[in-house]
Amino acid sequence: MEAFTFLYINVVWLLAGFLNGVTSFGGNLFAVPLMTLVMETKEAIIFSCLVGTSITVSISVLYHHDLPKKEFLLALLASAAGVPFGLAALKLASPQSILIGSGMILLLFLIWQVVAGRLHCAFRVPVWSIIPAGVLAGLLMGATGMGGPMLAMYAVLRGWSKEVTLSMLNTLAALSMIFLIILQWKDGLYTPDMLRTAVWAVPCCVIGVLVSVPLIRRLNPHVFRLLLLGMLVFSMLMLFARGAGF
């Protein structure tokens, strides 16, 4: 591997860890499009699942005291049910259709947020709605390696605090991604070059997460919500862009 490519990959994952630590999700969403500049698209998705797991595991350990146990259990079961369908979609369906469909879901949610804001609506979804949200998150995780946006939508609709959001999204993502890694490993999707590259990228992710901790402690909850919604806008744009072949 060339020195520039090596540096590029590690800097991307350092920033991905920091971004995920500040907004509660989005590390893979940020990194996957950038990885496609130095890898094939499917390889970038698989590699990002492997390396991105270190981000979610790190954050889940740091914020484990804030985990809402009941919602976590429901979301875990729902997400695990969705992952195999996402893997099947990755193998059988058009990647473009998966990405554009996911982007449309986010677009409708963001439009609803704007309308609700103008109407000063403080609607909160019931706890059971974590089940369909979890299934969608697992499906998107299996298909694209990016399940965070679906659960971030749920976090906004439930009005979670920044600590609860960080804990819930990343603990669930960590377990889902570990499950996904096992399936990908059994399918023989990890190459020796990919594993060697991951050895360096993983510590960069963890460093990025640790750097984010002092900032998140000082972050105003309103600012955190705006960052979360901003991350969802970025997610939507990236999904549409990738779905359109850019």
mmCIF file of C-alpha atoms in Angstrom:
data_model
loop_
_atom_site.group_PDB
_atom_site.id
_atom_site.type_symbol
_atom_site.label_atom_id
_atom_site.label_comp_id
_atom_site.label_asym_id
_atom_site.label_seq_id
_atom_site.Cartn_x
_atom_site.Cartn_y
_atom_site.Cartn_z
ATOM 1 C CA MET A 1 0.000 0.000 0.000
ATOM 2 C CA GLU A 2 1.263 3.468 -0.881
ATOM 3 C CA ALA A 3 2.194 5.799 1.978
ATOM 4 C CA PHE A 4 -0.417 8.380 0.955
ATOM 5 C CA THR A 5 -3.208 5.781 0.850
ATOM 6 C CA PHE A 6 -2.131 4.425 4.244
ATOM 7 C CA LEU A 7 -2.186 7.935 5.764
ATOM 8 C CA TYR A 8 -5.464 8.799 4.053
ATOM 9 C CA ILE A 9 -7.282 5.729 5.415
ATOM 10 C CA ASN A 10 -6.091 6.291 8.979
ATOM 11 C CA VAL A 11 -6.924 10.021 9.008
ATOM 12 C CA VAL A 12 -10.407 9.270 7.668
ATOM 13 C CA TRP A 13 -11.053 6.791 10.470
ATOM 14 C CA LEU A 14 -9.624 9.127 13.111
ATOM 15 C CA LEU A 15 -12.133 11.768 11.988
ATOM 16 C CA ALA A 16 -14.893 9.152 11.774
ATOM 17 C CA GLY A 17 -14.327 8.174 15.415
ATOM 18 C CA PHE A 18 -14.435 11.830 16.512
ATOM 19 C CA LEU A 19 -17.558 12.583 14.473
ATOM 20 C CA ASN A 20 -19.368 9.519 15.814
ATOM 21 C CA GLY A 21 -18.386 10.465 19.361
ATOM 22 C CA VAL A 22 -19.884 13.957 18.976
ATOM 23 C CA THR A 23 -23.100 13.192 17.070
ATOM 24 C CA SER A 24 -23.750 9.615 18.367
ATOM 25 C CA PHE A 25 -23.612 8.042 14.893
ATOM 26 C CA GLY A 26 -22.295 8.706 11.405
ATOM 27 C CA GLY A 27 -18.758 7.349 11.587
ATOM 28 C CA ASN A 28 -19.353 4.776 8.869
ATOM 29 C CA LEU A 29 -21.577 7.159 6.960
ATOM 30 C CA PHE A 30 -18.719 9.636 6.827
ATOM 31 C CA ALA A 31 -16.041 7.060 6.085
ATOM 32 C CA VAL A 32 -17.680 4.738 3.527
ATOM 33 C CA PRO A 33 -17.936 7.305 0.680
ATOM 34 C CA LEU A 34 -14.327 8.363 1.323
ATOM 35 C CA MET A 35 -13.155 4.741 1.383
ATOM 36 C CA THR A 36 -14.666 4.228 -2.074
ATOM 37 C CA LEU A 37 -11.999 6.595 -3.396
ATOM 38 C CA VAL A 38 -9.305 4.023 -2.581
ATOM 39 C CA MET A 39 -11.332 0.765 -2.623
ATOM 40 C CA GLU A 40 -14.089 -0.883 -4.616
ATOM 41 C CA THR A 41 -17.546 0.026 -3.255
ATOM 42 C CA LYS A 42 -18.428 -3.405 -1.861
ATOM 43 C CA GLU A 43 -14.949 -3.774 -0.353
ATOM 44 C CA ALA A 44 -15.294 -0.332 1.264
ATOM 45 C CA ILE A 45 -18.622 -1.323 2.855
ATOM 46 C CA ILE A 46 -17.212 -4.588 4.223
ATOM 47 C CA PHE A 47 -14.022 -2.905 5.475
ATOM 48 C CA SER A 48 -16.053 -0.152 7.141
ATOM 49 C CA CYS A 49 -18.146 -2.723 9.018
ATOM 50 C CA LEU A 50 -14.960 -4.289 10.353
ATOM 51 C CA VAL A 51 -13.204 -1.072 11.384
ATOM 52 C CA GLY A 52 -16.306 0.891 12.369
ATOM 53 C CA THR A 53 -17.135 -1.687 15.017
ATOM 54 C CA SER A 54 -14.260 -0.335 17.109
ATOM 55 C CA ILE A 55 -15.993 3.066 17.198
ATOM 56 C CA THR A 56 -19.301 1.725 18.456
ATOM 57 C CA VAL A 57 -17.663 -0.598 20.988
ATOM 58 C CA SER A 58 -15.568 2.267 22.396
ATOM 59 C CA ILE A 59 -18.555 4.583 22.802
ATOM 60 C CA SER A 60 -20.779 1.874 24.276
ATOM 61 C CA VAL A 61 -18.149 1.198 26.959
ATOM 62 C CA LEU A 62 -17.720 4.909 27.759
ATOM 63 C CA TYR A 63 -21.481 5.558 28.127
ATOM 64 C CA HIS A 64 -22.743 2.173 29.351
ATOM 65 C CA HIS A 65 -24.340 3.667 32.516
ATOM 66 C CA ASP A 66 -26.832 5.644 30.396
ATOM 67 C CA LEU A 67 -28.250 2.663 28.494
ATOM 68 C CA PRO A 68 -32.114 2.353 28.618
ATOM 69 C CA LYS A 69 -32.379 -1.380 29.212
ATOM 70 C CA LYS A 70 -35.957 -2.090 28.003
ATOM 71 C CA GLU A 71 -35.650 -0.210 24.715
ATOM 72 C CA PHE A 72 -32.206 -1.656 24.160
ATOM 73 C CA LEU A 73 -33.469 -5.239 24.421
ATOM 74 C CA LEU A 74 -36.358 -4.589 22.015
ATOM 75 C CA ALA A 75 -34.097 -2.824 19.533
ATOM 76 C CA LEU A 76 -31.447 -5.536 19.729
ATOM 77 C CA LEU A 77 -33.889 -8.302 18.821
ATOM 78 C CA ALA A 78 -35.446 -6.229 16.034
ATOM 79 C CA SER A 79 -32.094 -5.207 14.574
ATOM 80 C CA ALA A 80 -30.755 -8.772 14.654
ATOM 81 C CA ALA A 81 -33.848 -9.855 12.707
ATOM 82 C CA GLY A 82 -33.205 -7.173 10.089
ATOM 83 C CA VAL A 83 -29.491 -7.806 9.430
ATOM 84 C CA PRO A 84 -29.891 -11.082 7.441
ATOM 85 C CA PHE A 85 -32.429 -9.384 5.147
ATOM 86 C CA GLY A 86 -29.943 -6.568 4.603
ATOM 87 C CA LEU A 87 -27.233 -9.050 3.691
ATOM 88 C CA ALA A 88 -29.591 -10.720 1.228
ATOM 89 C CA ALA A 89 -30.396 -7.342 -0.284
ATOM 90 C CA LEU A 90 -26.675 -6.584 -0.631
ATOM 91 C CA LYS A 91 -26.216 -9.803 -2.614
ATOM 92 C CA LEU A 92 -29.411 -9.734 -4.690
ATOM 93 C CA ALA A 93 -30.817 -6.224 -5.020
ATOM 94 C CA SER A 94 -29.364 -3.215 -6.779
ATOM 95 C CA PRO A 95 -27.167 -1.212 -4.365
ATOM 96 C CA GLN A 96 -28.503 1.975 -5.953
ATOM 97 C CA SER A 97 -32.108 1.086 -5.148
ATOM 98 C CA ILE A 98 -31.210 0.291 -1.522
ATOM 99 C CA LEU A 99 -29.377 3.582 -1.067
ATOM 100 C CA ILE A 100 -32.031 5.738 -2.733
ATOM 101 C CA GLY A 101 -34.834 4.011 -0.807
ATOM 102 C CA SER A 102 -33.018 4.661 2.480
ATOM 103 C CA GLY A 103 -32.476 8.283 1.489
ATOM 104 C CA MET A 104 -36.201 8.698 0.811
ATOM 105 C CA ILE A 105 -37.025 7.483 4.331
ATOM 106 C CA LEU A 106 -34.709 10.100 5.809
ATOM 107 C CA LEU A 107 -36.088 12.821 3.526
ATOM 108 C CA LEU A 108 -39.665 12.139 4.649
ATOM 109 C CA PHE A 109 -38.563 12.195 8.290
ATOM 110 C CA LEU A 110 -36.745 15.519 7.888
ATOM 111 C CA ILE A 111 -39.736 17.066 6.116
ATOM 112 C CA TRP A 112 -41.900 15.929 9.009
ATOM 113 C CA GLN A 113 -39.452 17.502 11.477
ATOM 114 C CA VAL A 114 -39.678 20.852 9.665
ATOM 115 C CA VAL A 115 -43.490 20.721 9.611
ATOM 116 C CA ALA A 116 -43.662 19.664 13.260
ATOM 117 C CA GLY A 117 -41.292 22.488 14.208
ATOM 118 C CA ARG A 118 -43.464 25.092 12.467
ATOM 119 C CA LEU A 119 -46.541 23.704 14.196
ATOM 120 C CA HIS A 120 -44.632 23.539 17.529
ATOM 121 C CA CYS A 121 -45.527 19.874 17.757
ATOM 122 C CA ALA A 122 -43.849 17.976 20.617
ATOM 123 C CA PHE A 123 -44.994 14.525 19.481
ATOM 124 C CA ARG A 124 -43.250 11.562 21.132
ATOM 125 C CA VAL A 125 -43.446 8.070 19.665
ATOM 126 C CA PRO A 126 -44.323 5.127 21.988
ATOM 127 C CA VAL A 127 -41.681 2.667 23.169
ATOM 128 C CA TRP A 128 -42.950 -0.151 20.916
ATOM 129 C CA SER A 129 -41.980 1.876 17.819
ATOM 130 C CA ILE A 130 -38.361 0.881 18.509
ATOM 131 C CA ILE A 131 -39.254 -2.511 16.925
ATOM 132 C CA PRO A 132 -39.856 -1.305 13.333
ATOM 133 C CA ALA A 133 -37.038 1.220 13.753
ATOM 134 C CA GLY A 134 -34.699 -1.576 14.854
ATOM 135 C CA VAL A 135 -35.677 -3.841 11.948
ATOM 136 C CA LEU A 136 -35.022 -1.015 9.473
ATOM 137 C CA ALA A 137 -31.705 -0.247 11.177
ATOM 138 C CA GLY A 138 -30.616 -3.882 10.946
ATOM 139 C CA LEU A 139 -31.664 -4.116 7.315
ATOM 140 C CA LEU A 140 -29.759 -0.948 6.430
ATOM 141 C CA MET A 141 -26.753 -2.145 8.442
ATOM 142 C CA GLY A 142 -26.623 -5.423 6.550
ATOM 143 C CA ALA A 143 -27.095 -3.770 3.156
ATOM 144 C CA THR A 144 -24.889 -0.680 3.470
ATOM 145 C CA GLY A 145 -23.040 -0.856 6.826
ATOM 146 C CA MET A 146 -24.954 2.239 7.997
ATOM 147 C CA GLY A 147 -27.783 1.471 10.411
ATOM 148 C CA GLY A 148 -27.416 4.593 12.557
ATOM 149 C CA PRO A 149 -29.790 6.955 10.718
ATOM 150 C CA MET A 150 -32.878 4.858 11.481
ATOM 151 C CA LEU A 151 -32.134 4.756 15.207
ATOM 152 C CA ALA A 152 -31.170 8.443 15.235
ATOM 153 C CA MET A 153 -34.647 9.189 13.875
ATOM 154 C CA TYR A 154 -36.116 7.246 16.787
ATOM 155 C CA ALA A 155 -33.871 9.096 19.263
ATOM 156 C CA VAL A 156 -35.150 12.455 18.000
ATOM 157 C CA LEU A 157 -38.767 11.301 18.208
ATOM 158 C CA ARG A 158 -38.251 9.996 21.753
ATOM 159 C CA GLY A 159 -36.455 13.144 22.946
ATOM 160 C CA TRP A 160 -33.488 11.265 24.392
ATOM 161 C CA SER A 161 -30.624 13.054 26.135
ATOM 162 C CA LYS A 162 -27.233 13.155 24.410
ATOM 163 C CA GLU A 163 -25.791 10.514 26.773
ATOM 164 C CA VAL A 164 -28.709 8.120 26.302
ATOM 165 C CA THR A 165 -28.532 8.615 22.530
ATOM 166 C CA LEU A 166 -24.799 7.923 22.463
ATOM 167 C CA SER A 167 -25.173 4.839 24.651
ATOM 168 C CA MET A 168 -28.208 3.341 22.912
ATOM 169 C CA LEU A 169 -27.179 3.894 19.300
ATOM 170 C CA ASN A 170 -23.637 2.685 19.767
ATOM 171 C CA THR A 171 -24.303 -0.289 22.053
ATOM 172 C CA LEU A 172 -26.896 -1.582 19.639
ATOM 173 C CA ALA A 173 -24.697 -0.822 16.637
ATOM 174 C CA ALA A 174 -21.742 -2.569 18.281
ATOM 175 C CA LEU A 175 -23.642 -5.810 18.822
ATOM 176 C CA SER A 176 -25.275 -5.657 15.377
ATOM 177 C CA MET A 177 -21.907 -5.032 13.722
ATOM 178 C CA ILE A 178 -20.227 -7.866 15.636
ATOM 179 C CA PHE A 179 -23.021 -10.157 14.440
ATOM 180 C CA LEU A 180 -22.520 -8.822 10.920
ATOM 181 C CA ILE A 181 -18.740 -9.367 11.099
ATOM 182 C CA ILE A 182 -19.298 -13.009 12.062
ATOM 183 C CA LEU A 183 -21.558 -13.506 9.038
ATOM 184 C CA GLN A 184 -19.127 -11.723 6.724
ATOM 185 C CA TRP A 185 -16.221 -13.760 8.110
ATOM 186 C CA LYS A 186 -18.117 -17.007 7.487
ATOM 187 C CA ASP A 187 -18.757 -15.835 3.920
ATOM 188 C CA GLY A 188 -15.002 -15.287 3.447
ATOM 189 C CA LEU A 189 -15.383 -11.580 2.682
ATOM 190 C CA TYR A 190 -12.271 -10.414 4.573
ATOM 191 C CA THR A 191 -9.019 -10.458 2.615
ATOM 192 C CA PRO A 192 -5.530 -10.511 4.203
ATOM 193 C CA ASP A 193 -4.848 -6.978 2.884
ATOM 194 C CA MET A 194 -8.077 -5.736 4.430
ATOM 195 C CA LEU A 195 -7.179 -7.227 7.821
ATOM 196 C CA ARG A 196 -3.666 -5.730 7.732
ATOM 197 C CA THR A 197 -5.106 -2.310 6.964
ATOM 198 C CA ALA A 198 -7.662 -2.644 9.766
ATOM 199 C CA VAL A 199 -4.891 -3.249 12.341
ATOM 200 C CA TRP A 200 -3.853 0.411 11.916
ATOM 201 C CA ALA A 201 -7.280 1.942 11.291
ATOM 202 C CA VAL A 202 -8.880 0.551 14.470
ATOM 203 C CA PRO A 203 -6.579 2.422 16.932
ATOM 204 C CA CYS A 204 -7.203 5.624 14.947
ATOM 205 C CA CYS A 205 -10.957 5.171 15.476
ATOM 206 C CA VAL A 206 -10.520 4.735 19.222
ATOM 207 C CA ILE A 207 -8.305 7.839 19.472
ATOM 208 C CA GLY A 208 -10.963 9.847 17.615
ATOM 209 C CA VAL A 209 -13.648 8.689 20.065
ATOM 210 C CA LEU A 210 -11.531 9.558 23.123
ATOM 211 C CA VAL A 211 -10.856 13.058 21.776
ATOM 212 C CA SER A 212 -14.621 13.618 21.462
ATOM 213 C CA VAL A 213 -15.414 12.854 25.129
ATOM 214 C CA PRO A 214 -14.403 16.241 26.658
ATOM 215 C CA LEU A 215 -16.406 18.061 23.983
ATOM 216 C CA ILE A 216 -19.619 16.057 24.394
ATOM 217 C CA ARG A 217 -19.599 16.712 28.160
ATOM 218 C CA ARG A 218 -19.739 20.461 27.509
ATOM 219 C CA LEU A 219 -22.206 20.318 24.614
ATOM 220 C CA ASN A 220 -25.613 21.980 25.083
ATOM 221 C CA PRO A 221 -28.523 19.485 24.576
ATOM 222 C CA HIS A 222 -30.184 21.825 22.026
ATOM 223 C CA VAL A 223 -26.948 22.043 20.064
ATOM 224 C CA PHE A 224 -26.650 18.253 20.234
ATOM 225 C CA ARG A 225 -30.144 17.870 18.745
ATOM 226 C CA LEU A 226 -29.251 20.260 15.925
ATOM 227 C CA LEU A 227 -26.058 18.302 15.263
ATOM 228 C CA LEU A 228 -28.058 15.079 15.183
ATOM 229 C CA LEU A 229 -30.529 16.516 12.678
ATOM 230 C CA GLY A 230 -27.624 17.936 10.670
ATOM 231 C CA MET A 231 -26.047 14.498 10.601
ATOM 232 C CA LEU A 232 -29.304 13.078 9.282
ATOM 233 C CA VAL A 233 -29.307 15.666 6.482
ATOM 234 C CA PHE A 234 -25.734 14.664 5.640
ATOM 235 C CA SER A 235 -26.787 11.005 5.756
ATOM 236 C CA MET A 236 -29.628 11.647 3.325
ATOM 237 C CA LEU A 237 -27.401 13.528 0.876
ATOM 238 C CA MET A 238 -24.733 10.826 0.990
ATOM 239 C CA LEU A 239 -27.271 8.074 0.390
ATOM 240 C CA PHE A 240 -28.760 9.893 -2.604
ATOM 241 C CA ALA A 241 -25.317 10.731 -3.982
ATOM 242 C CA ARG A 242 -24.088 7.154 -3.701
ATOM 243 C CA GLY A 243 -27.363 5.850 -5.098
ATOM 244 C CA ALA A 244 -26.953 8.154 -8.111
ATOM 245 C CA GLY A 245 -23.443 6.820 -8.688
ATOM 246 C CA PHE A 246 -21.426 9.857 -7.548
#
